[in-house]
Amino acid sequence: MPIDGVTEAVLVSPAGDISLVSLFLQAHIVVKLVIIGLILASVWCWAIIVDKSILYSRARRQMDRFEKVFWSGQSLEELYRSLSGRTPSGMASIFVAAMREWKRSFEAGARSPIGLQTRIEKVIDVTIVRETARLERRLLFLATVGSAGPFVGLFGTVWGIMSSFQAISASKNTSLAVVAPGIAEALLATALGLLAAIPAVIAYNKLSNDAGRIGERLEGFADEFSAILSRQVDERA
Amino acid sequence: MRTGLAVSAVFHLVLIGWGLISLSAFEPLDASDFEALPIEFVEIDEESSTPLGIRDAEVAEDPAPNDPTDQVAEIAQPAPEPPAEDPVKPTPPPPPPSPDPEPVPDQADPNQALQDAEPLPDPTEADAAPELDPAAEETPKPENVLDAPKEVAVATPLPRVRPPHQAPPSEARERSDDIAALLDTTKPSSAPAESDRQAAIGAVTGSPFKQLSVSEIDALRAKLAACWDIPPTRVDPAELRVKVKVFLSQGGTLLRTPEVVEYKPTQIGQVAAESALRAVQRCAPFNLPVEKYDSWKEIIMTFDPREMFGG
């Protein structure tokens, strides 16, 4: 029965061709590049998301621990000595930087309390900027993927549909079995673009909010600590 | 960062693996062969041109549908057919007795058809039989008797059925007339209006002749608007509304002077009416389709500045 074999092949082949791998392998090179790029972007986005989530929760825990120790009535000198040995982060780094400046000024025998106050505040500001930069690093990549991902995917889709239409016009056959794989392959690009962009946007909003809150906490601590130091300066003067 | 990257890579690999497994085998849609619906594109005309239908369109084959006896003939038709078929089969000429029994059912059938419950007495049947023979060309010879029904079979139904109605004596005759009168009154009144042409079983509300199409009316209106000098006033345009009845020949010329049918009985209205009459006479040969002459031989033209000039 050769005729039956032919019709079966014609009927079965298009249905079997719509698996993800075959879609990707059939796709035009541009669409392939778009798909690969979107997958890489998605991987990197999720890496950033995981990394930042870990970082923020760790930073929050460290700040809690430090505040507990700081307000426990322990002497600042002792605290400084215990912290200066390792590389501090967050509030500890602000505290260490301010204390270092304070000690240096007194060891050098500085007599101007106003100059000391200004120097301490500058040091604190620089540390805060450095800390927030560390917190917010790579967040912009999430924002970029979130806004540009759908467009990149759409570009792949448009390109794929264009090439599939050209293929249709070349084959002079408009049956759905001929049209469908090309369009499905093109739509895969949009799907991946959305798949990369949606978590990126959500995570960007969440993470930048978290970073902003941590930064506010740092600034609050810095203000309090600079107030304490300024009181000390006035007392000693 | 390394942990994040590792976690993300693993997450994506799992996701892609899940996609490969679950999305690779799409169930084919259940697109079994369905019957193709034949679609016919019907062009919609500007006007409805369905010819006026009559209810008894089949009867229209008859030469004289108004003849009341023919209505009876319709019912009585099965009766004469046996004599028409019978002579064809037996080639040997049967003796005179053979036509005799045949007119008897002939006689009985119209009565049944007329729903006469009263059984006819025998003498009438006996009378009817001899009378029918002269009616069928008055030839005692069997061969001729045979020929006559043959002719009847070929000829139109009218002559075939008349003999039984003329033949029976007064009673049956009167009854058939009564029924005929009844049938006459119950006859549908929607007869073809003007012509003898074959009427289709069409719409009851169809128009018997073709109307002017919308575009033709518009063209006529535009022409009249060009010919019409509106009296230069600043009054309400409703006062200038004039209706003129125009009588036209087939060539589009005026048969006689148009009549003003409706105008506002004010001074301005009279001026407007006169100007409308002048406009009709100035435009005089109207170029209208001849095949629709019935619809425009008497036409009422409305002169309204709001309609004509869109004001």
Short mmCIF file of N, CA, C and O in Angstrom, two decimals, chain A residues 15-16 18-21 23 39 42-48 50-51 54 138 195, chain B residues 1-9 11-12 15-16 19-20 23-26 28:
data_model
loop_
_atom_site.label_atom_id
_atom_site.label_comp_id
_atom_site.label_asym_id
_atom_site.label_seq_id
_atom_site.Cartn_x
_atom_site.Cartn_y
_atom_site.Cartn_z
N ALA A 15 3.00 16.99 12.75
CA ALA A 15 2.67 16.92 14.16
C ALA A 15 3.90 16.57 14.99
O ALA A 15 4.10 17.10 16.07
N GLY A 16 4.75 15.70 14.45
CA GLY A 16 5.93 15.29 15.20
C GLY A 16 7.01 16.37 15.21
O GLY A 16 7.92 16.31 16.03
N ILE A 18 6.82 19.53 15.97
CA ILE A 18 6.65 20.70 16.83
C ILE A 18 7.16 20.40 18.23
O ILE A 18 6.56 20.80 19.21
N SER A 19 8.23 19.68 18.36
CA SER A 19 8.86 19.60 19.67
C SER A 19 9.85 20.77 19.79
O SER A 19 10.22 21.38 18.79
N LEU A 20 10.26 21.06 21.02
CA LEU A 20 11.08 22.25 21.23
C LEU A 20 12.41 22.15 20.49
O LEU A 20 12.86 23.11 19.84
N VAL A 21 13.02 20.97 20.54
CA VAL A 21 14.33 20.83 19.92
C VAL A 21 14.24 21.01 18.42
O VAL A 21 15.02 21.77 17.81
N LEU A 23 11.95 22.53 16.78
CA LEU A 23 11.64 23.94 16.49
C LEU A 23 12.91 24.77 16.46
O LEU A 23 13.13 25.56 15.56
N ILE A 39 18.06 33.00 26.39
CA ILE A 39 18.28 31.98 27.43
C ILE A 39 19.45 32.39 28.32
O ILE A 39 19.37 32.30 29.56
N SER A 42 18.39 35.09 30.60
CA SER A 42 17.55 34.57 31.67
C SER A 42 18.39 33.90 32.74
O SER A 42 18.16 34.08 33.95
N VAL A 43 19.39 33.13 32.30
CA VAL A 43 20.28 32.47 33.26
C VAL A 43 20.98 33.51 34.14
O VAL A 43 21.02 33.40 35.37
N TRP A 44 21.49 34.55 33.49
CA TRP A 44 22.21 35.59 34.23
C TRP A 44 21.28 36.33 35.17
O TRP A 44 21.62 36.63 36.31
N CYS A 45 20.06 36.58 34.70
CA CYS A 45 19.09 37.26 35.55
C CYS A 45 18.83 36.45 36.81
O CYS A 45 18.82 36.99 37.92
N TRP A 46 18.61 35.17 36.62
CA TRP A 46 18.30 34.35 37.79
C TRP A 46 19.51 34.24 38.70
O TRP A 46 19.36 34.19 39.93
N ALA A 47 20.69 34.24 38.10
CA ALA A 47 21.89 34.24 38.94
C ALA A 47 21.93 35.50 39.80
O ALA A 47 22.20 35.44 41.01
N ILE A 48 21.64 36.63 39.18
CA ILE A 48 21.64 37.89 39.94
C ILE A 48 20.57 37.86 41.01
O ILE A 48 20.79 38.27 42.16
N VAL A 50 19.24 35.31 42.55
CA VAL A 50 19.62 34.45 43.67
C VAL A 50 20.71 35.11 44.50
O VAL A 50 20.63 35.18 45.74
N ASP A 51 21.70 35.65 43.81
CA ASP A 51 22.83 36.28 44.50
C ASP A 51 22.38 37.43 45.37
O ASP A 51 22.75 37.54 46.54
N ILE A 54 20.37 36.38 48.45
CA ILE A 54 21.25 35.90 49.52
C ILE A 54 21.97 37.08 50.18
O ILE A 54 22.02 37.19 51.41
N ARG A 138 24.64 45.32 39.58
CA ARG A 138 24.01 44.33 38.68
C ARG A 138 22.47 44.38 38.69
O ARG A 138 21.84 43.63 37.96
N LEU A 195 9.48 35.07 29.07
CA LEU A 195 9.93 34.21 30.17
C LEU A 195 11.13 34.82 30.87
O LEU A 195 11.27 34.71 32.09
N MET B 1 28.41 35.38 44.03
CA MET B 1 27.89 35.35 42.65
C MET B 1 27.96 33.97 42.04
O MET B 1 27.12 33.59 41.25
N ARG B 2 28.98 33.21 42.49
CA ARG B 2 29.13 31.88 41.89
C ARG B 2 27.96 30.98 42.29
O ARG B 2 27.45 30.23 41.46
N THR B 3 27.53 31.09 43.53
CA THR B 3 26.40 30.25 43.94
C THR B 3 25.16 30.62 43.16
O THR B 3 24.41 29.77 42.71
N GLY B 4 24.96 31.94 42.99
CA GLY B 4 23.79 32.39 42.23
C GLY B 4 23.79 31.84 40.82
O GLY B 4 22.77 31.34 40.33
N LEU B 5 24.93 31.93 40.19
CA LEU B 5 25.04 31.45 38.81
C LEU B 5 24.78 29.95 38.74
O LEU B 5 24.05 29.48 37.84
N ALA B 6 25.34 29.22 39.70
CA ALA B 6 25.14 27.77 39.70
C ALA B 6 23.66 27.45 39.90
O ALA B 6 23.08 26.64 39.15
N VAL B 7 23.06 28.11 40.87
CA VAL B 7 21.63 27.86 41.13
C VAL B 7 20.81 28.17 39.89
O VAL B 7 19.94 27.40 39.47
N SER B 8 21.12 29.32 39.26
CA SER B 8 20.35 29.73 38.08
C SER B 8 20.53 28.75 36.94
O SER B 8 19.55 28.38 36.26
N ALA B 9 21.76 28.29 36.72
CA ALA B 9 22.00 27.36 35.62
C ALA B 9 21.26 26.06 35.85
O ALA B 9 20.60 25.53 34.93
N PHE B 11 18.59 25.66 37.64
CA PHE B 11 17.17 25.95 37.50
C PHE B 11 16.76 25.94 36.03
O PHE B 11 15.74 25.36 35.64
N HIS B 12 17.60 26.58 35.18
CA HIS B 12 17.25 26.63 33.76
C HIS B 12 17.34 25.28 33.10
O HIS B 12 16.52 24.94 32.24
N LEU B 15 14.31 23.51 33.95
CA LEU B 15 13.17 24.06 33.22
C LEU B 15 13.16 23.58 31.77
O LEU B 15 12.12 23.15 31.23
N ILE B 16 14.34 23.62 31.13
CA ILE B 16 14.40 23.21 29.72
C ILE B 16 14.12 21.71 29.60
O ILE B 16 13.41 21.27 28.70
N GLY B 19 10.53 21.23 29.85
CA GLY B 19 9.90 21.65 28.61
C GLY B 19 10.07 20.62 27.52
O GLY B 19 9.14 20.31 26.78
N LEU B 20 11.26 20.04 27.45
CA LEU B 20 11.51 19.04 26.40
C LEU B 20 10.62 17.83 26.60
O LEU B 20 10.10 17.26 25.65
N LEU B 23 6.57 19.28 26.62
CA LEU B 23 6.09 19.98 25.42
C LEU B 23 6.47 19.28 24.13
O LEU B 23 6.06 19.71 23.06
N SER B 24 7.27 18.21 24.24
CA SER B 24 7.71 17.59 22.97
C SER B 24 6.57 16.85 22.32
O SER B 24 6.47 16.79 21.11
N ALA B 25 5.72 16.25 23.14
CA ALA B 25 4.64 15.45 22.56
C ALA B 25 3.34 16.24 22.63
O ALA B 25 2.62 16.16 23.61
N PHE B 26 3.10 17.03 21.62
CA PHE B 26 1.81 17.72 21.55
C PHE B 26 0.77 16.73 21.07
O PHE B 26 0.99 15.99 20.13
N PRO B 28 -2.04 15.89 18.88
CA PRO B 28 -2.60 16.52 17.68
C PRO B 28 -4.05 16.90 17.90
O PRO B 28 -4.80 16.19 18.58
#
